[in-house]
Short mmCIF file of C-alpha atoms in Angstrom, two decimals:
data_model
loop_
_atom_site.label_atom_id
_atom_site.label_comp_id
_atom_site.label_asym_id
_atom_site.label_seq_id
_atom_site.Cartn_x
_atom_site.Cartn_y
_atom_site.Cartn_z
CA MET A 1 -69.45 6.55 -90.59
CA GLU A 2 -67.80 2.75 -90.79
CA GLY A 3 -68.01 3.88 -94.96
CA PHE A 4 -66.01 6.71 -94.49
CA ILE A 5 -63.82 5.32 -92.19
CA SER A 6 -62.23 3.22 -94.62
CA THR A 7 -61.98 5.73 -97.00
CA LEU A 8 -60.45 7.82 -95.34
CA ASN A 9 -57.93 5.07 -93.80
CA SER A 10 -57.01 3.81 -97.71
CA ILE A 11 -56.11 7.18 -98.61
CA VAL A 12 -53.71 7.71 -95.12
CA TRP A 13 -52.47 4.62 -95.73
CA SER A 14 -52.41 5.02 -99.43
CA PRO A 15 -48.64 3.04 -101.22
CA ALA A 16 -46.69 5.95 -99.85
CA LEU A 17 -46.84 5.70 -96.83
CA ILE A 18 -45.87 2.45 -97.13
CA TYR A 19 -42.81 3.58 -98.46
CA LEU A 20 -42.12 6.13 -97.75
CA CYS A 21 -41.82 4.43 -93.65
CA LEU A 22 -39.56 1.49 -95.42
CA GLY A 23 -37.87 4.16 -96.90
CA ALA A 24 -36.97 6.26 -94.08
CA GLY A 25 -35.72 2.48 -92.65
CA LEU A 26 -33.47 2.13 -94.92
CA PHE A 27 -31.74 5.84 -94.86
CA TYR A 28 -31.02 6.71 -91.66
CA SER A 29 -29.43 2.39 -91.40
CA ILE A 30 -27.50 3.39 -93.80
CA LEU A 31 -26.78 7.11 -92.77
CA THR A 32 -25.34 5.29 -89.43
CA ARG A 33 -23.90 2.25 -90.88
CA PHE A 34 -26.08 -0.15 -88.95
CA ALA A 35 -25.97 1.15 -86.30
CA GLN A 36 -29.20 -1.37 -85.07
CA VAL A 37 -26.51 -3.53 -86.01
CA ARG A 38 -23.23 -2.38 -84.72
CA HIS A 39 -24.28 -1.46 -81.39
CA PHE A 40 -25.77 -4.59 -80.66
CA LYS A 41 -24.22 -5.26 -77.89
CA GLU A 42 -24.18 -1.76 -76.43
CA MET A 43 -28.05 -1.26 -76.64
CA CYS A 44 -27.63 -4.50 -73.94
CA LYS A 45 -25.79 -2.70 -72.01
CA LEU A 46 -27.65 1.12 -71.91
CA MET A 47 -30.85 -0.94 -70.98
CA LEU A 48 -29.62 -1.97 -67.95
CA ASN A 49 -29.13 1.32 -67.10
CA ASN A 50 -30.91 2.30 -63.34
CA ASN A 51 -30.34 6.30 -62.80
CA GLU A 52 -33.65 7.57 -62.56
CA SER A 53 -33.56 10.05 -60.98
CA ASP A 54 -36.87 12.78 -59.31
CA LYS A 55 -36.83 14.46 -62.69
CA GLY A 56 -37.02 11.20 -64.76
CA ILE A 57 -36.81 7.53 -64.93
CA SER A 58 -34.05 5.22 -65.83
CA SER A 59 -32.97 3.41 -69.26
CA PHE A 60 -34.89 0.85 -68.65
CA GLN A 61 -37.97 2.40 -67.46
CA ALA A 62 -38.01 4.40 -70.53
CA LEU A 63 -38.55 0.97 -71.88
CA ALA A 64 -41.16 -0.45 -70.21
CA VAL A 65 -42.15 2.58 -70.69
CA SER A 66 -41.81 2.53 -74.42
CA LEU A 67 -42.40 -1.01 -74.45
CA SER A 68 -45.94 -1.05 -72.62
CA GLY A 69 -46.61 0.99 -76.33
CA ARG A 70 -44.93 -0.98 -78.71
CA VAL A 71 -46.09 -4.38 -76.70
CA GLY A 72 -49.96 -4.54 -77.64
CA VAL A 73 -52.97 -5.44 -79.52
CA GLY A 74 -51.09 -5.43 -82.39
CA ASN A 75 -48.29 -7.99 -81.77
CA ILE A 76 -51.63 -10.67 -81.34
CA ALA A 77 -54.02 -9.66 -83.39
CA GLY A 78 -51.95 -6.65 -85.62
CA VAL A 79 -49.52 -10.26 -86.37
CA ALA A 80 -52.98 -12.34 -87.28
CA ALA A 81 -54.32 -9.67 -89.68
CA ALA A 82 -51.14 -9.50 -91.43
CA ILE A 83 -51.40 -13.21 -92.20
CA GLY A 84 -54.78 -13.30 -92.15
CA PHE A 85 -54.69 -10.51 -95.15
CA GLY A 86 -51.34 -10.32 -96.61
CA GLY A 87 -50.20 -14.27 -96.82
CA PRO A 88 -47.28 -15.94 -94.86
CA GLY A 89 -45.23 -14.00 -96.22
CA ALA A 90 -46.41 -10.42 -94.62
CA VAL A 91 -44.42 -11.51 -91.56
CA PHE A 92 -40.60 -11.06 -94.15
CA TRP A 93 -42.48 -7.74 -94.06
CA MET A 94 -42.59 -7.15 -90.35
CA TRP A 95 -39.42 -8.38 -90.07
CA ILE A 96 -37.92 -6.10 -92.14
CA VAL A 97 -39.92 -2.72 -91.24
CA ALA A 98 -38.41 -4.23 -87.41
CA PHE A 99 -35.00 -3.88 -89.33
CA LEU A 100 -35.22 -0.60 -90.44
CA GLY A 101 -37.20 0.26 -88.33
CA ALA A 102 -35.47 0.22 -85.49
CA SER A 103 -33.38 2.84 -86.91
CA THR A 104 -35.26 5.51 -87.18
CA ALA A 105 -36.47 4.45 -84.08
CA TYR A 106 -32.24 5.68 -82.79
CA VAL A 107 -33.44 8.93 -84.80
CA GLU A 108 -36.69 10.16 -83.38
CA SER A 109 -35.76 9.26 -79.46
CA THR A 110 -32.13 10.55 -80.01
CA LEU A 111 -34.52 13.47 -81.16
CA GLY A 112 -37.02 13.39 -77.59
CA GLN A 113 -34.12 13.31 -76.09
CA LEU A 114 -32.12 15.89 -77.33
CA TYR A 115 -34.51 19.00 -77.12
CA LYS A 116 -36.77 17.94 -74.29
CA VAL A 117 -37.89 20.05 -71.44
CA GLU A 118 -37.46 19.98 -67.41
CA GLU A 119 -41.37 21.30 -67.21
CA ASN A 120 -43.26 20.75 -63.96
CA GLY A 121 -40.24 19.40 -62.15
CA GLN A 122 -41.04 16.74 -65.01
CA TYR A 123 -38.74 15.70 -68.17
CA ARG A 124 -40.62 16.50 -71.34
CA GLY A 125 -40.83 15.47 -74.88
CA GLY A 126 -40.62 14.76 -78.14
CA PRO A 127 -41.88 15.23 -82.06
CA ALA A 128 -43.49 18.34 -81.11
CA TYR A 129 -40.86 19.79 -78.55
CA TYR A 130 -38.36 18.99 -81.50
CA PHE A 131 -39.94 20.00 -84.28
CA GLU A 132 -40.61 23.28 -82.27
CA ARG A 133 -36.88 23.59 -80.51
CA CYS A 134 -34.29 22.54 -83.96
CA LEU A 135 -36.63 23.35 -87.20
CA GLY A 136 -38.32 25.64 -84.99
CA TRP A 137 -41.47 24.87 -86.89
CA ARG A 138 -43.91 25.76 -83.88
CA TRP A 139 -46.38 25.54 -86.28
CA LEU A 140 -45.35 21.18 -86.71
CA GLY A 141 -45.48 21.09 -83.45
CA ILE A 142 -48.85 21.84 -82.79
CA LEU A 143 -49.86 19.82 -86.02
CA PHE A 144 -47.71 16.39 -84.51
CA ALA A 145 -49.45 17.38 -80.85
CA ILE A 146 -53.10 17.39 -81.86
CA SER A 147 -52.14 14.49 -84.40
CA ALA A 148 -50.90 12.91 -81.60
CA ILE A 149 -53.81 13.57 -78.91
CA ILE A 150 -56.41 12.72 -81.67
CA GLY A 151 -54.20 9.43 -82.50
CA CYS A 152 -53.39 8.85 -78.86
CA GLY A 153 -56.16 10.40 -76.59
CA ILE A 154 -59.01 9.49 -79.21
CA PHE A 155 -58.13 6.83 -81.70
CA LEU A 156 -55.68 4.05 -80.25
CA PRO A 157 -57.28 3.17 -77.20
CA GLY A 158 -60.61 1.55 -78.17
CA VAL A 159 -57.77 -0.81 -79.93
CA GLN A 160 -56.69 -2.13 -77.30
CA ALA A 161 -59.87 -1.83 -75.02
CA ASN A 162 -61.90 -4.13 -77.49
CA ALA A 163 -59.77 -6.73 -76.75
CA VAL A 164 -59.71 -5.78 -73.14
CA GLY A 165 -63.18 -6.39 -73.13
CA ASN A 166 -63.11 -9.63 -75.49
CA ALA A 167 -60.01 -10.99 -73.32
CA ILE A 168 -62.73 -10.15 -70.02
CA THR A 169 -64.64 -12.58 -72.23
CA GLN A 170 -63.42 -15.37 -73.12
CA VAL A 171 -61.86 -15.61 -69.78
CA PHE A 172 -64.99 -15.67 -67.67
CA GLY A 173 -67.56 -16.23 -70.02
CA GLU A 174 -70.31 -14.06 -71.83
CA GLY A 175 -72.53 -13.40 -68.31
CA THR A 176 -76.08 -12.13 -68.02
CA ALA A 177 -77.13 -9.64 -70.51
CA VAL A 178 -77.20 -6.58 -70.09
CA VAL A 179 -78.69 -4.19 -71.79
CA THR A 180 -76.91 -0.84 -73.44
CA SER A 181 -76.84 2.15 -75.25
CA PHE A 182 -73.77 0.53 -77.71
CA GLY A 183 -76.96 -3.06 -77.01
CA GLU A 184 -76.87 -5.77 -75.62
CA VAL A 185 -72.87 -5.95 -73.85
CA GLY A 186 -72.26 -9.22 -71.13
CA SER A 187 -72.67 -8.61 -67.13
CA ASN A 188 -68.97 -10.08 -67.14
CA LYS A 189 -67.61 -7.39 -68.96
CA LEU A 190 -69.40 -4.13 -68.10
CA ILE A 191 -67.97 -5.24 -64.40
CA GLY A 192 -64.46 -6.17 -65.82
CA LEU A 193 -64.57 -2.44 -67.54
CA ALA A 194 -65.66 -1.10 -64.30
CA PHE A 195 -62.84 -2.11 -62.54
CA ILE A 196 -60.64 -1.35 -65.79
CA LEU A 197 -61.63 2.11 -65.64
CA ILE A 198 -60.88 1.77 -61.57
CA ILE A 199 -57.34 1.14 -62.04
CA LEU A 200 -56.96 3.64 -64.71
CA ALA A 201 -57.98 5.88 -63.31
CA PHE A 202 -55.32 5.83 -60.65
CA ILE A 203 -52.51 4.79 -61.90
CA ILE A 204 -52.81 8.14 -64.46
CA PHE A 205 -54.19 10.23 -62.20
CA GLY A 206 -50.33 9.79 -59.90
CA GLY A 207 -48.27 10.64 -63.51
CA ILE A 208 -44.99 9.22 -65.76
CA LYS A 209 -43.52 7.24 -62.42
CA ARG A 210 -46.82 5.58 -61.51
CA ILE A 211 -46.96 4.20 -65.02
CA ALA A 212 -42.97 3.62 -65.37
CA ASN A 213 -43.54 1.83 -61.86
CA PHE A 214 -46.35 -0.62 -63.40
CA THR A 215 -45.05 -1.05 -66.54
CA GLN A 216 -41.42 -2.03 -65.37
CA ILE A 217 -42.80 -5.29 -63.54
CA VAL A 218 -46.05 -5.84 -65.98
CA VAL A 219 -44.31 -5.47 -69.71
CA PRO A 220 -41.28 -8.17 -68.94
CA PHE A 221 -43.30 -11.12 -67.22
CA MET A 222 -45.82 -11.03 -69.74
CA ALA A 223 -43.44 -10.81 -72.51
CA LEU A 224 -41.19 -13.76 -71.19
CA GLY A 225 -44.37 -15.71 -70.17
CA TYR A 226 -45.85 -15.03 -73.82
CA ILE A 227 -41.78 -15.58 -75.66
CA VAL A 228 -41.28 -18.98 -73.94
CA LEU A 229 -45.24 -20.00 -74.24
CA ALA A 230 -43.94 -19.02 -78.47
CA LEU A 231 -40.98 -21.62 -77.92
CA ILE A 232 -42.45 -24.81 -76.30
CA VAL A 233 -44.82 -24.39 -79.43
CA VAL A 234 -42.02 -24.63 -81.52
CA PHE A 235 -39.63 -27.30 -79.64
CA LEU A 236 -43.92 -29.78 -80.22
CA ASN A 237 -43.35 -29.30 -83.67
CA LEU A 238 -39.37 -28.84 -84.61
CA ASP A 239 -39.78 -30.87 -87.21
CA ARG A 240 -42.65 -28.22 -89.01
CA VAL A 241 -40.22 -25.73 -88.43
CA PRO A 242 -38.21 -25.47 -91.29
CA ALA A 243 -41.13 -25.91 -93.66
CA ILE A 244 -42.89 -22.34 -92.16
CA PHE A 245 -39.46 -20.80 -92.50
CA GLY A 246 -39.58 -21.35 -95.65
CA LEU A 247 -42.99 -20.56 -96.56
CA ILE A 248 -42.53 -17.22 -94.94
CA PHE A 249 -39.41 -16.25 -97.02
CA SER A 250 -41.36 -17.52 -100.12
CA ASP A 251 -44.40 -16.23 -100.02
CA ALA A 252 -43.20 -12.97 -99.16
CA PHE A 253 -42.00 -12.44 -102.98
CA THR A 254 -44.30 -15.24 -104.16
CA ALA A 255 -47.80 -14.03 -102.46
CA GLN A 256 -50.54 -16.43 -102.28
CA ALA A 257 -52.72 -12.80 -101.44
CA GLY A 258 -50.24 -11.31 -103.87
CA PHE A 259 -46.98 -9.18 -103.01
CA GLY A 260 -48.53 -6.08 -103.02
CA ALA A 261 -50.71 -7.51 -100.55
CA ALA A 262 -47.63 -9.06 -98.11
CA ILE A 263 -45.88 -6.26 -98.55
CA GLY A 264 -48.39 -4.16 -97.77
CA TRP A 265 -50.03 -5.82 -94.35
CA GLY A 266 -47.12 -6.95 -92.65
CA VAL A 267 -46.51 -3.26 -93.38
CA LYS A 268 -48.41 -1.43 -92.06
CA ARG A 269 -48.98 -3.93 -89.08
CA GLY A 270 -45.34 -3.63 -88.47
CA ILE A 271 -45.59 -0.07 -87.98
CA TYR A 272 -49.03 -0.19 -85.60
CA SER A 273 -47.37 -3.07 -83.68
CA ASN A 274 -43.10 -1.04 -83.75
CA GLU A 275 -44.27 1.86 -83.41
CA ALA A 276 -41.18 2.56 -85.40
CA GLY A 277 -41.53 6.04 -86.70
CA GLN A 278 -44.59 6.88 -85.81
CA GLY A 279 -43.45 9.68 -83.00
CA THR A 280 -44.53 7.46 -79.90
CA GLY A 281 -41.45 6.26 -78.29
CA PRO A 282 -39.55 9.89 -78.11
CA HIS A 283 -42.05 11.05 -74.94
CA ALA A 284 -40.69 8.33 -72.92
CA ALA A 285 -37.07 8.32 -73.95
CA ALA A 286 -37.22 11.92 -73.55
CA ALA A 287 -38.41 10.74 -69.44
CA ALA A 288 -35.12 9.73 -69.46
CA GLU A 289 -32.28 9.96 -66.69
CA VAL A 290 -28.83 9.34 -69.19
CA ASP A 291 -25.25 10.90 -69.90
CA HIS A 292 -25.94 11.21 -73.88
CA PRO A 293 -28.95 11.57 -75.80
CA ALA A 294 -27.32 8.75 -78.27
CA GLN A 295 -28.14 6.14 -74.97
CA GLN A 296 -31.31 6.40 -75.09
CA GLY A 297 -31.41 6.32 -78.74
CA LEU A 298 -30.01 3.16 -78.87
CA VAL A 299 -31.79 1.45 -75.93
CA GLN A 300 -35.61 2.46 -77.98
CA ALA A 301 -33.98 0.76 -81.15
CA PHE A 302 -33.78 -1.67 -78.84
CA SER A 303 -37.37 -2.33 -78.22
CA VAL A 304 -37.98 -2.31 -81.45
CA TYR A 305 -36.09 -5.59 -81.85
CA VAL A 306 -37.88 -6.78 -78.51
CA ASP A 307 -41.58 -5.43 -80.59
CA THR A 308 -40.96 -7.62 -83.16
CA LEU A 309 -38.48 -9.79 -83.89
CA PHE A 310 -39.16 -11.16 -79.90
CA VAL A 311 -43.02 -11.16 -79.42
CA CYS A 312 -44.57 -9.95 -83.02
CA THR A 313 -42.59 -13.60 -84.56
CA ALA A 314 -43.05 -15.72 -81.24
CA THR A 315 -47.22 -14.40 -82.72
CA ALA A 316 -46.53 -16.01 -85.92
CA LEU A 317 -44.64 -19.31 -85.55
CA MET A 318 -47.38 -19.87 -82.81
CA ILE A 319 -49.93 -19.49 -86.18
CA LEU A 320 -48.61 -20.88 -88.51
CA ILE A 321 -46.81 -23.82 -86.78
CA THR A 322 -50.28 -25.04 -85.75
CA GLY A 323 -52.37 -23.98 -88.90
CA GLN A 324 -55.11 -22.07 -87.42
CA TYR A 325 -55.13 -20.10 -89.80
CA ASN A 326 -57.67 -18.40 -92.71
CA VAL A 327 -55.97 -16.59 -95.47
CA GLN A 328 -59.04 -13.87 -97.42
CA THR A 329 -59.32 -10.63 -99.34
CA GLU A 330 -60.27 -7.14 -97.31
CA ASP A 331 -64.10 -7.64 -99.11
CA PHE A 332 -64.54 -11.14 -97.62
CA ASN A 333 -67.43 -11.23 -96.48
CA ALA A 334 -68.26 -14.38 -94.01
CA VAL A 335 -72.23 -13.78 -94.21
CA THR A 336 -72.28 -13.77 -97.42
CA GLY A 337 -69.22 -15.57 -98.87
CA ALA A 338 -68.93 -12.45 -100.98
CA GLY A 339 -64.74 -11.53 -102.43
CA THR A 340 -62.50 -13.66 -101.76
CA MET A 341 -61.39 -17.01 -99.64
CA ILE A 342 -57.73 -18.09 -100.50
CA LEU A 343 -57.09 -20.14 -97.84
CA GLN A 344 -58.98 -22.32 -95.19
CA ASN A 345 -58.36 -24.29 -92.70
CA ILE A 346 -60.00 -23.32 -90.07
CA ASP A 347 -64.34 -21.68 -90.06
CA ALA A 348 -64.55 -18.98 -92.62
CA SER A 349 -66.38 -16.56 -90.25
CA THR A 350 -63.33 -16.95 -87.76
CA VAL A 351 -62.50 -13.27 -87.52
CA VAL A 352 -59.47 -12.41 -88.61
CA ALA A 353 -58.76 -8.69 -87.67
CA SER A 354 -58.60 -10.12 -83.79
CA PRO A 355 -56.65 -12.50 -81.13
CA ALA A 356 -58.82 -15.51 -82.24
CA PHE A 357 -56.15 -16.90 -84.45
CA THR A 358 -53.33 -16.66 -81.90
CA GLN A 359 -56.43 -18.01 -78.94
CA MET A 360 -57.11 -21.07 -81.62
CA ALA A 361 -53.47 -21.61 -81.79
CA LEU A 362 -53.13 -21.80 -77.99
CA HIS A 363 -55.92 -24.26 -77.48
CA SER A 364 -55.15 -26.78 -79.94
CA VAL A 365 -51.69 -26.89 -77.97
CA PHE A 366 -52.47 -25.97 -74.10
CA GLY A 367 -56.25 -27.42 -74.19
CA GLN A 368 -57.92 -24.35 -72.30
CA PHE A 369 -55.06 -22.75 -69.65
CA GLY A 370 -53.49 -22.26 -73.62
CA GLN A 371 -56.98 -20.33 -73.85
CA VAL A 372 -56.66 -18.30 -71.05
CA PHE A 373 -53.44 -17.97 -71.18
CA ALA A 374 -54.00 -16.23 -74.58
CA GLY A 375 -56.72 -13.72 -72.32
CA LEU A 376 -54.36 -12.96 -69.60
CA ALA A 377 -51.53 -11.94 -72.05
CA ILE A 378 -53.89 -10.48 -74.32
CA PHE A 379 -55.51 -8.39 -70.81
CA PHE A 380 -52.12 -7.05 -69.77
CA PHE A 381 -50.34 -5.75 -73.17
CA ALA A 382 -53.34 -3.92 -73.94
CA PHE A 383 -53.84 -2.53 -70.40
CA THR A 384 -49.45 -0.84 -70.46
CA THR A 385 -49.31 0.30 -73.61
CA ILE A 386 -53.39 2.06 -73.49
CA LEU A 387 -50.94 3.60 -69.99
CA ALA A 388 -48.80 4.48 -73.05
CA TYR A 389 -51.03 6.04 -74.79
CA TYR A 390 -52.14 8.26 -72.14
CA TYR A 391 -48.91 9.67 -70.81
CA ILE A 392 -48.16 10.86 -74.97
CA THR A 393 -50.92 12.22 -74.70
CA GLU A 394 -50.35 13.85 -72.01
CA THR A 395 -47.19 15.27 -73.10
CA ASN A 396 -48.56 16.16 -75.96
CA VAL A 397 -51.34 18.52 -73.96
CA ALA A 398 -48.70 19.89 -72.43
CA TYR A 399 -47.10 21.08 -74.99
CA LEU A 400 -50.55 23.16 -76.34
CA ASN A 401 -50.88 23.70 -72.89
CA ARG A 402 -47.72 26.06 -72.96
CA ILE A 403 -50.29 28.33 -75.24
CA LEU A 404 -53.34 28.05 -73.42
CA ASN A 405 -51.80 27.60 -69.95
CA ASN A 406 -54.85 26.39 -68.87
CA ARG A 407 -54.43 23.25 -67.12
CA LEU A 408 -58.29 21.90 -67.52
CA PRO A 409 -57.65 20.40 -70.94
CA ASN A 410 -55.11 18.22 -68.89
CA LEU A 411 -58.47 16.57 -66.75
CA VAL A 412 -60.53 16.51 -69.88
CA PHE A 413 -58.63 14.61 -71.34
CA LYS A 414 -58.29 12.08 -69.04
CA LEU A 415 -61.17 12.23 -68.91
CA ILE A 416 -62.10 11.38 -72.50
CA LEU A 417 -59.24 8.35 -73.27
CA MET A 418 -61.64 6.67 -70.24
CA PHE A 419 -64.94 6.77 -72.47
CA MET A 420 -63.26 5.71 -75.65
CA VAL A 421 -61.58 3.05 -73.15
CA ALA A 422 -65.14 2.23 -72.33
CA TYR A 423 -67.01 2.80 -75.84
CA GLY A 424 -64.08 0.31 -77.26
CA THR A 425 -64.74 -2.49 -74.25
CA VAL A 426 -68.29 -2.83 -75.84
CA ASN A 427 -67.94 -1.97 -79.48
CA SER A 428 -67.25 -3.65 -82.64
CA ALA A 429 -63.31 -4.71 -83.03
CA GLY A 430 -63.42 -4.25 -87.53
CA TYR A 431 -64.37 -0.65 -86.57
CA ILE A 432 -62.32 0.06 -84.18
CA TRP A 433 -59.60 -1.36 -85.62
CA ASN A 434 -60.17 1.57 -88.59
CA ILE A 435 -59.85 4.21 -86.48
CA GLY A 436 -56.45 2.76 -85.01
CA ASP A 437 -55.30 3.14 -88.45
CA LEU A 438 -56.40 5.73 -88.83
CA GLY A 439 -54.49 7.39 -85.87
CA VAL A 440 -51.33 5.99 -86.60
CA GLY A 441 -51.29 6.72 -89.72
CA PHE A 442 -51.58 10.44 -89.41
CA MET A 443 -48.77 10.67 -86.10
CA ALA A 444 -46.37 8.87 -88.54
CA TRP A 445 -46.74 10.82 -91.46
CA VAL A 446 -45.82 14.00 -89.58
CA ASN A 447 -43.34 12.21 -87.86
CA VAL A 448 -41.85 10.32 -90.84
CA VAL A 449 -41.45 14.01 -92.94
CA GLY A 450 -39.60 16.51 -90.07
CA ILE A 451 -37.57 13.73 -89.52
CA LEU A 452 -36.39 13.68 -92.54
CA VAL A 453 -36.95 18.03 -92.75
CA ILE A 454 -34.82 17.70 -89.52
CA PHE A 455 -32.50 15.85 -90.86
CA PHE A 456 -31.27 17.43 -95.02
CA MET A 457 -31.78 20.71 -92.62
CA TYR A 458 -28.63 20.43 -89.38
CA LYS A 459 -27.54 16.18 -89.28
CA PRO A 460 -27.96 16.45 -85.34
CA THR A 461 -28.15 12.90 -84.21
CA MET A 462 -25.48 11.73 -86.67
CA ARG A 463 -23.19 14.11 -84.82
CA CYS A 464 -24.31 12.23 -81.36
CA LEU A 465 -24.20 9.06 -83.04
CA ARG A 466 -20.24 10.01 -83.84
CA ASP A 467 -19.33 12.24 -80.68
CA TYR A 468 -20.97 9.28 -78.75
CA GLU A 469 -19.09 6.21 -80.26
CA GLU A 470 -15.98 9.36 -80.63
CA GLN A 471 -16.29 9.50 -75.84
CA LYS A 472 -17.33 5.48 -75.80
CA LYS A 473 -13.98 4.75 -78.78
CA SER A 474 -11.13 6.80 -75.97
CA GLY A 475 -12.62 5.59 -73.46
CA GLY A 476 -13.39 8.03 -70.77
CA PRO A 477 -16.55 9.63 -68.94
CA VAL A 478 -19.23 10.05 -71.10
CA THR A 479 -21.02 14.17 -71.32
CA PHE A 480 -22.42 15.67 -73.52
CA ASP A 481 -22.35 18.81 -75.15
CA PRO A 482 -24.88 20.25 -77.59
CA VAL A 483 -23.06 23.79 -78.55
CA LYS A 484 -19.48 22.11 -79.44
CA LEU A 485 -20.94 19.98 -81.84
CA GLY A 486 -23.28 23.26 -83.45
CA ILE A 487 -26.48 21.85 -82.01
CA LYS A 488 -28.17 24.84 -81.08
CA ASN A 489 -31.46 25.02 -78.64
CA ALA A 490 -30.59 22.03 -77.21
CA THR A 491 -31.12 24.15 -73.76
CA PHE A 492 -31.45 21.38 -70.64
CA TRP A 493 -27.74 19.83 -72.02
CA GLU A 494 -26.77 23.30 -72.30
CA LYS A 495 -28.21 23.35 -68.01
CA ARG A 496 -26.59 19.71 -68.03
CA LEU A 497 -23.17 21.04 -69.00
CA GLU A 498 -22.71 24.03 -67.71
CA GLN A 499 -23.95 22.91 -64.20
CA GLN A 500 -21.43 19.68 -63.48
CA GLN A 501 -19.17 21.56 -64.82
CA LYS A 502 -19.83 24.34 -61.41
CA GLU A 503 -19.67 21.95 -59.49
CA GLN A 504 -16.61 20.16 -60.58
CA LYS A 505 -14.97 23.58 -60.02
#
């Protein structure tokens, strides 16, 4: 099975997907005249919007839910894997993906807001909704919904849960070995798993409001603490910083692990980490209460910067400055020594696709405190990401449920996700990461192709951006009229404008 998953992974993550994601980001950057740079100040201002309602969450809460999906174990273990397989130059390509991907995030999240619907007293939206309502292609909406449910409800939670389990072991130790159907598992990990499942059940059975309230506190606190620790590492080694940046830039084009490896791993881990183009961000964006669809699109573009340019860069600098990393080919076997070890700074048996590099970097500077902090960061980053995956799964189950009209599927997928969390917690990291990559790849293929088709046929996000820029320039109150812009089937916004006009009379 592991061999089959690896083969399928290589097909899904072929160079075609890598260059499609880069190309889409560049395409939208040019068309929006690099809105991710021009509107940086506006992004920061909109991020603090607190217009929460009974049906929707605030922009900041939507940002927190989205960041809980973006800022996960990919920021810690994913960056380590990018460096370990692609060399230091992979970090440069992660930055490129973030810069270009911010425009893709604007496009997909604006679409999520534009074509959202009100169902059972809450806002819902995402690629499945905008493919059906904008293109009229229900089949594509169903295809994305199925791929998102499989990816976020089955494949991806195991990656995060595996990191949570390892973090528990790191902080509390293995404990007594207990024989399970998965093999021997430490008692501390099993106790931690029981605690995780109880808290997870409490939050996910409370809906988007409970998820938003939890993530808006935990995500900023942990991200800020993590970045502060990274800055301390940087300042303690300030004399090495110019050489490290020089290494990143030079290795991006004369890569230790090969130019293709640097781009491939930088782009793959960049997309996995910041999720731009993957189609996950629009789900949280659609739940926000805003005055104009472009506003939440810009907020979500900012979340890509937070994820990659801040948190991922913090991880990369800690690893590279402390020298706690190896660079090897993907086929390197630590037991037999087969394959190629390109650069060895630490023990060759260290698992590359894991948080090990980051943990060792923090331990080398802060000792045991660094080890414990890394464990706590991994725990909270991974746990909040599981919550985001659940919300995405729930939204797509709700989309399909309009056809089935049955409440049972939502309960079934709650239980499936909890089982996958249990499975991922006690299983091996390498195999789990391959499964996670498949989940990301499937969604990215469907979403990136779909939003490009939407652009060439209707260009709604460009119309939204121009309309928002013109209203801001005129200095008047911001409103949104999709009919005036020639945008069809944005029924939520049509009804909202009609209601506002009635209240003004």
